[in-house]
């Protein structure tokens, strides 16, 4: 749909994100939230979760949105099987010797 507003335009106080993309189609009344870490099969880290939470809050509060689509971005150059989300990014976790798991942000 060509009537999407990308979050980079910062229209209507739409937050900017690094780990996800956020677009709104006013014609379809749909918010599209997509994981955007294709190099690691969209594995999430604390930043991803925080951005996802903000995007969901923004979409929920936006009267133009009646549907939220959760998906992932595809890279046409990636020859691997497309992934929705591989789960938690294990490189962002502390080792058991560093205090017993959990993410580097303390969660």
mmCIF file of C-alpha atoms in Angstrom:
data_model
loop_
_atom_site.group_PDB
_atom_site.id
_atom_site.type_symbol
_atom_site.label_atom_id
_atom_site.label_comp_id
_atom_site.label_asym_id
_atom_site.label_seq_id
_atom_site.Cartn_x
_atom_site.Cartn_y
_atom_site.Cartn_z
ATOM 1 C CA UNK A 1 0.000 0.000 0.000
ATOM 2 C CA UNK A 2 1.470 3.357 -1.007
ATOM 3 C CA UNK A 3 -0.360 5.270 1.707
ATOM 4 C CA UNK A 4 1.909 4.221 4.567
ATOM 5 C CA UNK A 5 3.438 6.735 6.936
ATOM 6 C CA UNK A 6 6.906 5.581 7.921
ATOM 7 C CA UNK A 7 8.067 6.277 11.461
ATOM 8 C CA UNK A 8 11.124 8.117 10.090
ATOM 9 C CA UNK A 9 8.864 10.986 9.054
ATOM 10 C CA UNK A 10 7.986 11.450 12.732
ATOM 11 C CA UNK A 11 4.390 12.353 11.816
ATOM 12 C CA UNK A 12 1.899 12.551 14.671
ATOM 13 C CA UNK A 13 4.693 12.107 17.237
ATOM 14 C CA UNK A 14 5.460 8.613 15.937
ATOM 15 C CA UNK A 15 8.544 7.324 17.752
ATOM 16 C CA UNK A 16 11.716 6.387 15.860
ATOM 17 C CA UNK A 17 12.985 2.832 16.244
ATOM 18 C CA UNK A 18 16.165 0.866 15.498
ATOM 19 C CA UNK A 19 15.112 -2.780 16.011
ATOM 20 C CA UNK A 20 11.618 -2.602 14.490
ATOM 21 C CA UNK A 21 9.797 -0.728 11.752
ATOM 22 C CA UNK A 22 6.452 0.950 12.344
ATOM 23 C CA UNK A 23 4.121 2.019 9.556
ATOM 24 C CA UNK A 24 0.488 3.065 9.441
ATOM 25 C CA UNK A 25 -1.851 2.629 6.498
ATOM 26 C CA UNK A 26 -4.697 5.083 6.977
ATOM 27 C CA UNK A 27 -6.647 3.515 4.098
ATOM 28 C CA UNK A 28 -6.482 0.046 5.670
ATOM 29 C CA UNK A 29 -6.626 1.460 9.223
ATOM 30 C CA UNK A 30 -3.727 -0.847 10.042
ATOM 31 C CA UNK A 31 -0.469 -0.438 11.936
ATOM 32 C CA UNK A 32 2.354 -2.666 10.696
ATOM 33 C CA UNK A 33 5.022 -3.464 13.281
ATOM 34 C CA UNK A 34 7.932 -5.531 11.996
ATOM 35 C CA UNK A 35 11.032 -6.984 13.618
ATOM 36 C CA UNK A 36 14.009 -5.515 11.736
ATOM 37 C CA UNK A 37 17.133 -7.458 12.697
ATOM 38 C CA UNK A 38 17.439 -9.774 9.682
ATOM 39 C CA UNK A 39 21.137 -10.538 10.114
ATOM 40 C CA UNK A 40 20.268 -12.532 13.251
ATOM 41 C CA UNK A 41 16.854 -13.808 12.115
ATOM 42 C CA UNK A 42 15.062 -11.012 13.999
ATOM 43 C CA UNK A 43 16.141 -12.269 17.434
ATOM 44 C CA UNK A 44 14.955 -9.833 20.072
ATOM 45 C CA UNK A 45 16.904 -8.079 22.807
ATOM 46 C CA UNK A 46 15.734 -5.694 25.519
ATOM 47 C CA UNK A 47 15.808 -2.764 23.064
ATOM 48 C CA UNK A 48 13.529 -4.700 20.711
ATOM 49 C CA UNK A 49 11.037 -5.447 23.481
ATOM 50 C CA UNK A 50 11.003 -1.818 24.639
ATOM 51 C CA UNK A 51 10.443 -0.581 21.080
ATOM 52 C CA UNK A 52 7.721 -3.174 20.502
ATOM 53 C CA UNK A 53 5.966 -2.032 23.677
ATOM 54 C CA UNK A 54 6.124 1.628 22.578
ATOM 55 C CA UNK A 55 4.864 0.800 19.076
ATOM 56 C CA UNK A 56 1.945 -1.221 20.459
ATOM 57 C CA UNK A 57 1.045 1.625 22.824
ATOM 58 C CA UNK A 58 1.241 4.141 19.980
ATOM 59 C CA UNK A 59 -0.931 1.996 17.687
ATOM 60 C CA UNK A 60 -3.454 1.363 20.454
ATOM 61 C CA UNK A 61 -3.784 5.096 21.139
ATOM 62 C CA UNK A 62 -4.019 6.067 17.433
ATOM 63 C CA UNK A 63 -7.660 6.487 16.346
ATOM 64 C CA UNK A 64 -6.611 5.793 12.728
ATOM 65 C CA UNK A 65 -5.671 2.205 13.661
ATOM 66 C CA UNK A 66 -8.165 -0.625 14.057
ATOM 67 C CA UNK A 67 -5.797 -3.533 13.297
ATOM 68 C CA UNK A 68 -2.205 -4.249 14.293
ATOM 69 C CA UNK A 69 -0.099 -6.539 12.104
ATOM 70 C CA UNK A 70 3.010 -8.048 13.716
ATOM 71 C CA UNK A 71 5.531 -9.360 11.178
ATOM 72 C CA UNK A 72 9.207 -9.174 10.225
ATOM 73 C CA UNK A 73 11.168 -7.441 7.470
ATOM 74 C CA UNK A 74 12.643 -9.575 4.710
ATOM 75 C CA UNK A 75 16.009 -9.012 3.082
ATOM 76 C CA UNK A 76 15.990 -10.011 -0.576
ATOM 77 C CA UNK A 77 19.727 -10.748 -0.386
ATOM 78 C CA UNK A 78 19.352 -13.258 2.471
ATOM 79 C CA UNK A 79 19.436 -16.817 1.141
ATOM 80 C CA UNK A 80 18.316 -18.378 4.434
ATOM 81 C CA UNK A 81 14.738 -19.368 5.126
ATOM 82 C CA UNK A 82 12.804 -16.243 6.185
ATOM 83 C CA UNK A 83 12.249 -16.036 9.920
ATOM 84 C CA UNK A 84 9.521 -14.272 11.843
ATOM 85 C CA UNK A 85 11.645 -14.193 15.004
ATOM 86 C CA UNK A 86 14.324 -16.577 16.237
ATOM 87 C CA UNK A 87 13.555 -15.762 19.889
ATOM 88 C CA UNK A 88 15.839 -14.093 22.403
ATOM 89 C CA UNK A 89 19.225 -12.834 21.230
ATOM 90 C CA UNK A 90 21.604 -14.974 23.268
ATOM 91 C CA UNK A 91 24.541 -12.646 22.565
ATOM 92 C CA UNK A 92 22.750 -10.000 24.652
ATOM 93 C CA UNK A 93 22.572 -12.290 27.696
ATOM 94 C CA UNK A 94 25.064 -12.420 30.553
ATOM 95 C CA UNK A 95 26.819 -15.693 31.091
ATOM 96 C CA UNK A 96 26.057 -17.839 34.113
ATOM 97 C CA UNK A 97 29.470 -16.929 35.541
ATOM 98 C CA UNK A 98 28.566 -13.216 35.341
ATOM 99 C CA UNK A 99 25.600 -13.477 37.648
ATOM 100 C CA UNK A 100 23.313 -16.158 36.326
ATOM 101 C CA UNK A 101 21.767 -15.326 32.977
ATOM 102 C CA UNK A 102 19.405 -12.474 32.308
ATOM 103 C CA UNK A 103 19.944 -9.704 29.820
ATOM 104 C CA UNK A 104 22.705 -7.105 30.060
ATOM 105 C CA UNK A 105 20.149 -4.442 30.941
ATOM 106 C CA UNK A 106 19.398 -6.276 34.202
ATOM 107 C CA UNK A 107 16.202 -8.051 33.186
#
